[in-house]
Coordinates of C-alpha atoms (C1' of nucleotides) in Angstrom, one line a residue:
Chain A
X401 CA 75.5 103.4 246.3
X402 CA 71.6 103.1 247.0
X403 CA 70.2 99.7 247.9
X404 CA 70.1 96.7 245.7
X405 CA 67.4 95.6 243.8
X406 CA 66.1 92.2 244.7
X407 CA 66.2 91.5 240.9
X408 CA 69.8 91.9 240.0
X409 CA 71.5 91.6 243.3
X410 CA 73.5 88.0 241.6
X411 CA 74.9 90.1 239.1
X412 CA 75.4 92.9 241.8
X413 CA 77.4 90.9 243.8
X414 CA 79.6 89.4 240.8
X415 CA 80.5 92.4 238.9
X416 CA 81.0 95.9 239.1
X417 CA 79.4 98.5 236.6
X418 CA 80.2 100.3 233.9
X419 CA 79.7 104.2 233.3
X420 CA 76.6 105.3 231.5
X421 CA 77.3 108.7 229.2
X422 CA 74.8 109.9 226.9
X423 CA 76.5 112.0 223.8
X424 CA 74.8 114.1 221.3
X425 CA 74.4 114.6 217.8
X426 CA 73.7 118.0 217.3
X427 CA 73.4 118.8 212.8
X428 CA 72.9 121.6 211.9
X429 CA 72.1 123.4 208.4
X430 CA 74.7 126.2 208.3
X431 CA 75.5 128.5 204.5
X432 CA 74.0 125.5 202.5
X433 CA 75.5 122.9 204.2
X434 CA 75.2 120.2 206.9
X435 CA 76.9 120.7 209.9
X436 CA 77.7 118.7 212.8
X437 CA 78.2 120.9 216.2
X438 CA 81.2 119.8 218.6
X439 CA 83.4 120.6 221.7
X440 CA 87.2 120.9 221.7
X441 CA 88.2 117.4 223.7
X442 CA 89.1 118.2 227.3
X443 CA 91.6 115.9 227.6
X444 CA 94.9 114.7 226.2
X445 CA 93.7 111.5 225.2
X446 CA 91.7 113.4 222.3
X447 CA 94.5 114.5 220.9
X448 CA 93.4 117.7 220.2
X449 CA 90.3 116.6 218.2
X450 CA 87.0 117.8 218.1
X451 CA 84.1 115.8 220.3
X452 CA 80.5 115.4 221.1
X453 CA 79.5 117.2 223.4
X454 CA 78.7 114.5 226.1
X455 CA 78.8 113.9 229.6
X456 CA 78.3 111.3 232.5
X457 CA 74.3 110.6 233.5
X458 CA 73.0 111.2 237.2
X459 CA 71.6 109.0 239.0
X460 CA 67.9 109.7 239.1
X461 CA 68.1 111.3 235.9
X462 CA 66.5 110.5 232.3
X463 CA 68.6 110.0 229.5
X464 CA 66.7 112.9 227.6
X465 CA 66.9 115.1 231.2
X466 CA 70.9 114.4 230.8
X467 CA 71.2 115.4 227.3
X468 CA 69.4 118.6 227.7
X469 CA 71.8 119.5 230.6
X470 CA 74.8 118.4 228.6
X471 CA 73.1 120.5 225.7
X472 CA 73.0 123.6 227.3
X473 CA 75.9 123.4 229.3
X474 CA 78.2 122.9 225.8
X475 CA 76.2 125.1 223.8
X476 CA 73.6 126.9 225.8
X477 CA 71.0 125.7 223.7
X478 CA 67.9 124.2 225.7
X479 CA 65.1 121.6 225.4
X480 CA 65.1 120.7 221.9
X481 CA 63.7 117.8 220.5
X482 CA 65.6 114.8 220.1
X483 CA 66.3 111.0 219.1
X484 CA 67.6 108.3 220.6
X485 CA 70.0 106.6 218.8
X486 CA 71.9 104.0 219.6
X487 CA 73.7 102.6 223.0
X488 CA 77.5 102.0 221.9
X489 CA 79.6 100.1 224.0
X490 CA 82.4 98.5 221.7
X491 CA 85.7 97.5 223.6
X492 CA 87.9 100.0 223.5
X493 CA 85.7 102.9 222.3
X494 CA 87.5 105.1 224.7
X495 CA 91.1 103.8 225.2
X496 CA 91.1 104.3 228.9
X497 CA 88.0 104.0 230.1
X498 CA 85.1 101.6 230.1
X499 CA 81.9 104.2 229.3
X500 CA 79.2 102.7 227.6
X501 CA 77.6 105.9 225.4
X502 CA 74.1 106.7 224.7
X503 CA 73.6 108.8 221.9
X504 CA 71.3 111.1 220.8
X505 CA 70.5 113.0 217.5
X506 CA 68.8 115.6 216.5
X507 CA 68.8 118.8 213.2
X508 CA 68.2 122.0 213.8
X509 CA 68.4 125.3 211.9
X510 CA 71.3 127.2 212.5
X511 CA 69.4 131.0 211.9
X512 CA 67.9 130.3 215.4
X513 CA 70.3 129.1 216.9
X514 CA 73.6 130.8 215.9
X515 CA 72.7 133.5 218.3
X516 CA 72.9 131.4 221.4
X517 CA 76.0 129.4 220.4
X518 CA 79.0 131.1 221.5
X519 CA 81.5 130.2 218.7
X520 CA 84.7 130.6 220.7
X521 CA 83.5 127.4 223.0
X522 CA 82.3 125.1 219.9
X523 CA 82.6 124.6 216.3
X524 CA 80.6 123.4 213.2
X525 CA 81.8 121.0 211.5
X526 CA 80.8 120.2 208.0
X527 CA 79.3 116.8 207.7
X528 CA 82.1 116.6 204.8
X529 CA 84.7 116.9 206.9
X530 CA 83.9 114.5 209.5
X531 CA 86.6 111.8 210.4
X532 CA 89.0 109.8 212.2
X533 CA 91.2 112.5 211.7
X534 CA 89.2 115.3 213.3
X535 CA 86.8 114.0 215.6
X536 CA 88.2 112.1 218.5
X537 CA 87.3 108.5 220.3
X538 CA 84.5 106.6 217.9
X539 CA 82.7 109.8 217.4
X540 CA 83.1 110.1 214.0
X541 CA 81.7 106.7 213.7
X542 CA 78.7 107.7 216.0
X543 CA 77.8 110.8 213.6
X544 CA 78.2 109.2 210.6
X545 CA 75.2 106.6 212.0
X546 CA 73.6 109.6 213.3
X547 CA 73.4 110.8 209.5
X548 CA 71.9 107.4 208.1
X549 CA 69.6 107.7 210.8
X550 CA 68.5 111.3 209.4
X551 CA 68.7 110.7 206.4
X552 CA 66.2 107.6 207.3
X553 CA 64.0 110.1 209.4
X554 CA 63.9 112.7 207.1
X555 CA 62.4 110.3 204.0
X556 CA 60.1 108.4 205.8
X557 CA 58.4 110.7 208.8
X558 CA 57.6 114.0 209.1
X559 CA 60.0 114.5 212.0
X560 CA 61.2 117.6 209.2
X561 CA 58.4 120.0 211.1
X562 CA 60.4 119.9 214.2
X563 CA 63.2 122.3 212.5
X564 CA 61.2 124.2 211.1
X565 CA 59.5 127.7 212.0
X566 CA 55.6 127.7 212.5
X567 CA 55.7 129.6 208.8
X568 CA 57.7 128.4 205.8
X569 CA 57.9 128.7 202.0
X570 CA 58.0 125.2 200.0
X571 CA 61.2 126.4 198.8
X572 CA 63.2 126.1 202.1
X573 CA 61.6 122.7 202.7
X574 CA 63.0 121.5 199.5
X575 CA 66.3 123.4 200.7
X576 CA 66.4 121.4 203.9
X577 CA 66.1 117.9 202.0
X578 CA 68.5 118.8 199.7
X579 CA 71.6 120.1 201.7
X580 CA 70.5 117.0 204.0
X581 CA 70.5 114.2 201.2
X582 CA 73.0 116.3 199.0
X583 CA 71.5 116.3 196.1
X584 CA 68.6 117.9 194.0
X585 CA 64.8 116.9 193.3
X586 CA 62.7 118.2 191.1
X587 CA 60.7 121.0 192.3
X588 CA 57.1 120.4 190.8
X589 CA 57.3 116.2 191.9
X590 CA 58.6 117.4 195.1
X591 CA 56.1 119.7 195.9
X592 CA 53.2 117.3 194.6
X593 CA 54.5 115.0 196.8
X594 CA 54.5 116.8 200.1
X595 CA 51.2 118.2 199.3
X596 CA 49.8 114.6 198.3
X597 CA 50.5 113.9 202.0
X598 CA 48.6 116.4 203.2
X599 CA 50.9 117.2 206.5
X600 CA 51.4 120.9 205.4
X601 CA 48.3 123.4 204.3
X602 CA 48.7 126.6 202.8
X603 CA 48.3 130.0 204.4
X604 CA 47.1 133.2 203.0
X605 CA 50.6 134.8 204.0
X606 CA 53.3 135.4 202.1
X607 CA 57.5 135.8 202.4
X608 CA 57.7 139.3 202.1
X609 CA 61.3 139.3 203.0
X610 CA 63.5 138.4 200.3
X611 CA 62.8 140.1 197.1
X612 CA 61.8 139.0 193.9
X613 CA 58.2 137.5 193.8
X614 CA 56.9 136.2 197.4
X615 CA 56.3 132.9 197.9
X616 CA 53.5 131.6 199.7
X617 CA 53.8 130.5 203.5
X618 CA 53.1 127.0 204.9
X619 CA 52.0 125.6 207.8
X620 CA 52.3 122.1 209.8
X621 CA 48.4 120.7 210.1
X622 CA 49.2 117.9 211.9
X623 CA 51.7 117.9 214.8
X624 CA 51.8 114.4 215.5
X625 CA 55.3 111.9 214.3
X626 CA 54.3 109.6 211.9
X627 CA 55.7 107.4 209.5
X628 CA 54.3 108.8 205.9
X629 CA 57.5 108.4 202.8
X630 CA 58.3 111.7 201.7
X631 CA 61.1 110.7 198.8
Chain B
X424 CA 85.5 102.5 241.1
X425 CA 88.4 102.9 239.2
X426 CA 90.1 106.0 238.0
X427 CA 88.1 108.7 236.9
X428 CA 87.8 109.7 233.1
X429 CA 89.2 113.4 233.1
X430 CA 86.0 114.1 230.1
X431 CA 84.1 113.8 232.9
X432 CA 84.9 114.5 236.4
X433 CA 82.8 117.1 236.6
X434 CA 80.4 114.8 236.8
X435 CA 81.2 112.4 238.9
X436 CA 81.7 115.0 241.7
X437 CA 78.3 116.3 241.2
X438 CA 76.9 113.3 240.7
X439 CA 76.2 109.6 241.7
X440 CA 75.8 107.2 238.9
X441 CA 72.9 105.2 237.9
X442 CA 72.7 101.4 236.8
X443 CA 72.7 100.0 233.5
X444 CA 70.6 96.6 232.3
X445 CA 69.9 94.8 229.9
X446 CA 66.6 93.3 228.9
X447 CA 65.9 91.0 225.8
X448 CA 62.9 90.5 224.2
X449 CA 62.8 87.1 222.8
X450 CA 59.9 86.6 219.9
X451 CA 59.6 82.9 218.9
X452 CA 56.6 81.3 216.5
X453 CA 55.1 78.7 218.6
X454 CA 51.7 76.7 217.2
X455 CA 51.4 79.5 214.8
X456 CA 51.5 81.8 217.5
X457 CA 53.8 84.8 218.1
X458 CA 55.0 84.3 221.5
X459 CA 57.3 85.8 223.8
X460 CA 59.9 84.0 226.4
X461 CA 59.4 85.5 229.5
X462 CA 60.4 84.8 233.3
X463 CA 59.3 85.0 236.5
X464 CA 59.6 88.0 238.4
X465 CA 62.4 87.3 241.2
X466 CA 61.1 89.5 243.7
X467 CA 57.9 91.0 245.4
X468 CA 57.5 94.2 243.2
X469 CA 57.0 92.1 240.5
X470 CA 53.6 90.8 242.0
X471 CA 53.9 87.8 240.5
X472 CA 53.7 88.7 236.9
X473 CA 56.5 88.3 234.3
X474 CA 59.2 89.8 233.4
X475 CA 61.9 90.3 230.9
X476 CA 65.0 88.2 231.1
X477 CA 67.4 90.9 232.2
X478 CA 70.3 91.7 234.5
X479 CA 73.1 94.1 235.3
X480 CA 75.9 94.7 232.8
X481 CA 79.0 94.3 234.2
X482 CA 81.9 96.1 233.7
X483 CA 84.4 95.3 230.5
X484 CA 81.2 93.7 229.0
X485 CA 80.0 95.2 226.1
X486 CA 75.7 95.2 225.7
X487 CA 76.0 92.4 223.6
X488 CA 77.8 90.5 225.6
X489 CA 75.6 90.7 228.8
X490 CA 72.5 89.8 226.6
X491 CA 74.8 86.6 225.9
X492 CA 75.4 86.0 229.3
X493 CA 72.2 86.6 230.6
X494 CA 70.0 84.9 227.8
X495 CA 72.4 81.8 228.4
X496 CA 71.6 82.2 232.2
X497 CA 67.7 82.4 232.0
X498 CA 66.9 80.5 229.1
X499 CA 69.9 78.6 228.0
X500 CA 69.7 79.7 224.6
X501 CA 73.6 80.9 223.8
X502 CA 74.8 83.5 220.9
X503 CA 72.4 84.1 218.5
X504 CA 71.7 86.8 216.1
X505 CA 69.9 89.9 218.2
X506 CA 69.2 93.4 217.7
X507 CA 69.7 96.6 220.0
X508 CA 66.0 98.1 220.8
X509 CA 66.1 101.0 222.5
X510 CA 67.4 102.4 225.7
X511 CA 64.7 103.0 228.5
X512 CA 65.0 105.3 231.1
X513 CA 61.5 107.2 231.8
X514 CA 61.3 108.2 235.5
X515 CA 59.5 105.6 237.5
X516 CA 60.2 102.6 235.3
X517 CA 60.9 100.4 238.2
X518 CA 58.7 101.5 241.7
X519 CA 62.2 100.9 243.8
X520 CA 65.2 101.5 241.8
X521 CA 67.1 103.3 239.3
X522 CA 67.9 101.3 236.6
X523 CA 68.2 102.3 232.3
X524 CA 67.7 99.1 230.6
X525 CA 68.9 99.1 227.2
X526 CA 66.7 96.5 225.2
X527 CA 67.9 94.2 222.4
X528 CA 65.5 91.8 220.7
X529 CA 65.2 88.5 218.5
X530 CA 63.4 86.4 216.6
X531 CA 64.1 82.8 217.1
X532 CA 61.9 79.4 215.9
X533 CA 60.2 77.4 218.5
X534 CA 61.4 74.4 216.6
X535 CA 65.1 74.5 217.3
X536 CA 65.4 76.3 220.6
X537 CA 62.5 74.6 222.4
X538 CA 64.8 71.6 223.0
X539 CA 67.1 74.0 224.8
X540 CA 64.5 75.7 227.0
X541 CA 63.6 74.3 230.1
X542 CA 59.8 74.8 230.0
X543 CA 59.7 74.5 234.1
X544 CA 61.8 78.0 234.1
X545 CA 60.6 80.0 231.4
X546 CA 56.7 81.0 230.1
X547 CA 55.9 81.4 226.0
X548 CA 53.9 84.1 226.4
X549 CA 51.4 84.4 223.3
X550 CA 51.7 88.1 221.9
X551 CA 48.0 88.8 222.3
X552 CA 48.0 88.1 226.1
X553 CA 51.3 90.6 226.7
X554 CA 49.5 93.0 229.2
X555 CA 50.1 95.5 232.4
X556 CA 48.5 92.7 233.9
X557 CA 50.5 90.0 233.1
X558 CA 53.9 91.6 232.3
X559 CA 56.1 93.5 235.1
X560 CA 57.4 97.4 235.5
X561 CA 57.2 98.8 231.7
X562 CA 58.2 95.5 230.0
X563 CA 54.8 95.5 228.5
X564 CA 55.7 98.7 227.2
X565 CA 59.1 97.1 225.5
X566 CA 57.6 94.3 224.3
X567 CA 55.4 96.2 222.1
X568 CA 57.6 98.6 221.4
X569 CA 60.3 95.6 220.2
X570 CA 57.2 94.1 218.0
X571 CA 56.8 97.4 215.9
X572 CA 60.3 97.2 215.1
X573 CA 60.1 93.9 214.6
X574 CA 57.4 94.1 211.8
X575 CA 58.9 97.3 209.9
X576 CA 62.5 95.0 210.2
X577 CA 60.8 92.3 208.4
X578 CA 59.4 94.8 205.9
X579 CA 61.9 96.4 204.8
X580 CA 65.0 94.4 205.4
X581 CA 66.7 90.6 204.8
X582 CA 66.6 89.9 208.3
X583 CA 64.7 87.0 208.4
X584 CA 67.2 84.7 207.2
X585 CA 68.4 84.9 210.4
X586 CA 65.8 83.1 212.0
X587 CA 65.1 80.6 209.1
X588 CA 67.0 76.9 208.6
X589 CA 69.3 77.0 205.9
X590 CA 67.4 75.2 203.8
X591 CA 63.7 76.3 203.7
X592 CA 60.1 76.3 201.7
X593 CA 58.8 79.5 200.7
X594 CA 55.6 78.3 202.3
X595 CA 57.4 78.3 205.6
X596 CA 59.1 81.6 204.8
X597 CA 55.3 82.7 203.8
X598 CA 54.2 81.4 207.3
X599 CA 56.3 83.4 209.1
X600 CA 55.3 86.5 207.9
X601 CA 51.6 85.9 208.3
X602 CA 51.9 84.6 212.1
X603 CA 54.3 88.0 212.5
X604 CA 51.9 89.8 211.0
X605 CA 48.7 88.4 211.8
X606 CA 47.4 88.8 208.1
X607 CA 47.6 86.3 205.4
X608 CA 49.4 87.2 202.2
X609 CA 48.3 86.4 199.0
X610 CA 50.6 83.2 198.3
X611 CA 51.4 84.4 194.4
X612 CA 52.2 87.7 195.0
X613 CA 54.5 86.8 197.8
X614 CA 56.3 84.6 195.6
X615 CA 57.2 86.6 193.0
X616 CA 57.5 90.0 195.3
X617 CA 60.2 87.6 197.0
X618 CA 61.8 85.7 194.1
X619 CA 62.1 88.9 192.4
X620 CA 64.0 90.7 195.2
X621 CA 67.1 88.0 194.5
X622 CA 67.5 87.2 198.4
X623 CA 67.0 83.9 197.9
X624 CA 67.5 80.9 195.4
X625 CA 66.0 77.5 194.6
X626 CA 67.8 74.2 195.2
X627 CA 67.1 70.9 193.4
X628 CA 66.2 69.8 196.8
X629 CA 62.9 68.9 198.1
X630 CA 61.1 68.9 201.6
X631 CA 59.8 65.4 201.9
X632 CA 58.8 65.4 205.4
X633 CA 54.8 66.6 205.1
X634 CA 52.9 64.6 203.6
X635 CA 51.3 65.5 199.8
X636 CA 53.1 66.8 197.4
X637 CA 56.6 68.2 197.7
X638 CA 57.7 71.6 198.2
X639 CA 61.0 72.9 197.1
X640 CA 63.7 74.0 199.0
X641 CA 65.1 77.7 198.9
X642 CA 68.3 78.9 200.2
X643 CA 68.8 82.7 201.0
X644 CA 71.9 83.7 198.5
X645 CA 72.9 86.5 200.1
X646 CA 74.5 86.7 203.9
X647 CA 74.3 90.3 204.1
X648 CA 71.4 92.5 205.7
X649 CA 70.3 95.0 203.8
X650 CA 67.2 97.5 203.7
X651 CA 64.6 96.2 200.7
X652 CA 61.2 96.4 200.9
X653 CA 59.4 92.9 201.1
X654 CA 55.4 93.3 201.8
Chain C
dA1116 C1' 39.6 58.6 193.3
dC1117 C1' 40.1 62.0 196.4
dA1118 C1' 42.1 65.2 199.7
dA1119 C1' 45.6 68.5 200.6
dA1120 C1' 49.1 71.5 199.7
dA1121 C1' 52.3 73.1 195.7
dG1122 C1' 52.8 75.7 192.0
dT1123 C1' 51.8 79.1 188.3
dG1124 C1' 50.2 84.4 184.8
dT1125 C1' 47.4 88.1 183.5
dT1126 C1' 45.1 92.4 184.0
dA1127 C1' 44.0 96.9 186.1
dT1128 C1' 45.3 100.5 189.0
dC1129 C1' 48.3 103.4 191.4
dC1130 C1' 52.5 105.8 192.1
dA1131 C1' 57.0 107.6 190.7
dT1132 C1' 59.5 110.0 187.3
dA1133 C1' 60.8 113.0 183.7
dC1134 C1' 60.2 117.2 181.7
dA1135 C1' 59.3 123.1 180.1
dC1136 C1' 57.0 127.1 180.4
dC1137 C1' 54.4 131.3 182.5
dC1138 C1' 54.0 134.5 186.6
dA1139 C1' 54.8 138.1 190.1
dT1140 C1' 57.9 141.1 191.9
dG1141 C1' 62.2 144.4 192.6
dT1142 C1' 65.5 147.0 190.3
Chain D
dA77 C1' 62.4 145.6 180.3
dC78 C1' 64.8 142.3 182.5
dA79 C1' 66.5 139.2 185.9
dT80 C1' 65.2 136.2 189.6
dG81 C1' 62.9 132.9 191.9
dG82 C1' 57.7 131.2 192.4
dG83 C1' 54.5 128.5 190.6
dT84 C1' 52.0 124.9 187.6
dG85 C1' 50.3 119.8 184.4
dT86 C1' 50.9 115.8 181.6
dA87 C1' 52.4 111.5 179.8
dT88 C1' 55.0 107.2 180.5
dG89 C1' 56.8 103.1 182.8
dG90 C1' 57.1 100.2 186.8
dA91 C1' 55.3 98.3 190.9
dT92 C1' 51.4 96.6 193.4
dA93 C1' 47.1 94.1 194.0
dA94 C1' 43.4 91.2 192.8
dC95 C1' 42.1 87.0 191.1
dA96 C1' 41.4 80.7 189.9
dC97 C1' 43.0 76.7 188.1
dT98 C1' 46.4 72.7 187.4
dT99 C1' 49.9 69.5 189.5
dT100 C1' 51.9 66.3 192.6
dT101 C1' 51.8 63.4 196.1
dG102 C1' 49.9 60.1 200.1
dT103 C1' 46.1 57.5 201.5

DNA sequence: ACAAAAGTGTTATCCATACACCCATGT
DNA sequence: ACATGGGTGTATGGATAACACTTTTGT
């Protein structure tokens, strides 16, 4: 233990501390659906359930700097962006143990990242499938939060350009807001819409790769988050 | 420290722990001003500014129940409604320590707490003046940060019933909203944009306290909060 | 009677929604 | 030629925003 800080040394001297965690909400779009990626629990008080990956925080560390450590060691995936969101720290989340849980949250599209996940070592979870039956401690409560939260993102930002490629076909953006929200919008207001907000400009490429007739490629003009409405 | 979690030894071996606070940032209206309760910095890296009230959590507390404790301690205000802001832990936050404060936020009426403060150990800081220069560490930095969400909370969502009397005028409610926002609505419009939302209903009551001619009293009909969008 | 705040409706504009057909390509 | 997904416009209804006068009370 370092040495105390002026400020806090009362409540240093009265109480001991709790354990700081941060746990992350990794979704991902996998086959048309929304996916949640997890780790086997490593102990018997998970019951064989599926969990966040998570881990303790360092001292001298950032919470972002611990979730990208706990990222890659789980899933070897590295440095992606992320979002706070929320700091959980119910009685009893964890029956014996007193961690206090920062979590993070964050989408990403499984084509890129299937290759560096090694599938033996975590699983994907559809969002569906989600519960108190499969997913151990509160964690199920944690991603169904997580979701709202995205869901909440995704309508009102433009946080969507952080999953996808630098080029894309208005037709996989509409994909991504309809496996996220479930359900489907009309293709001619949709497009109108994103348009209208002027975030995304056309390029003079096309999709070549699938057949039938190509559809022109997007790109991102603006790289900065902000809060337009989408829906 | 007590026995270790088996999730995460790994860890702990590799690594020391840092120290979790909590800060609150406590809006009140004061003389039509949005002010914020601040205290004085208890030690010599505050230089004299203000800072957050804040403290250690202790172990077996949940967040919400050190902000109790602590907001009881500092300003003598006990248990009211509060919000978690966000969890702060950018290298550097504090010149001589490692400490993640995870914020929580509130709104609260001059009129009924100021009573309760002791005016000799607390500062209303006016909004406008919150400043590098006048605030401590990054809490200028939260304190902004808690007034963004504060606006889009009042927005989009009921909460302000939880800062308002049970019963109330809509010019007061009106009031609020302009001193939060620092614009004036157009009384009309507000009216009807809030009547027609159902939050609240009218009483047969009246507020005969100011002078001229009566205003009515409204009650909010609804305990819940919910997201609906108010300006 | 007058000052001061409460209360009340209508109109114009913008945005969201609903909806159906033609186009370019590969097979 | 046909099957498949890409691409486009209009009309309607609902919400928002702008705007000024009458009412009730205390002094």
């Amino acid at each position: 233990m370092s040495t105390l800080h002026p400020d806090y040394t009362d409540d240093i001297f009265n109480l001991s501390i709790p354990v700081l965690a941060v746990d992350i909400v990794l979704f991902t779009l996998y086959k048309d659906q929304l996916c949640v990626v997890l780790v086997p629990g490593r102990n018997e008080w998970a019951h064989g359930k599926l969990t966040l990956p998570g881990g303790i925080i360092g001292r001298g560390e950032t919470l972002e700097e611990a979730a990208d450590r706990i990222l890659e060691r789980d899933t070897n995936i590295s440095h992606i962006y992320k979002e706070q969101l929320y700091t959980f720290s119910a009685h009893n989340r964890d029956d014996r143990w007193d961690v206090i849980s920062c979590s993070y949250y964050t989408l990403v599209w499984a084509r890129e990242f299937l290759s560096r996940i090694d599938l033996t070592k975590v699983a994907l979870l559809p969002y569906d499938l989600v519960s108190k039956e499969t997913v151990a401690y509160d964690h199920a409560d944690i991603i169904q939060y997580a979701y709202q939260r995205l869901k909440w993102k995704m309508e009102y930002t433009n946080v969507v350009q952080r999953i996808l490629p630098e080029r894309f076909t208005l037709r996989s953006l509409q994909d991504i807001y309809e496996t996220v929200f479930g359900q489907e919008f009309d293709k001619r207001n949709f497009r109108k819409k994103i348009l209208s907000l002027q975030l995304i400009e056309e390029t003079n490429e096309y999709d070549t790769e699938n057949s039938k007739r190509p559809a022109r490629l997007y790109k991102f003009s603006d790289k900065e988050l902000s809060i337009v409405g989408i829906l």
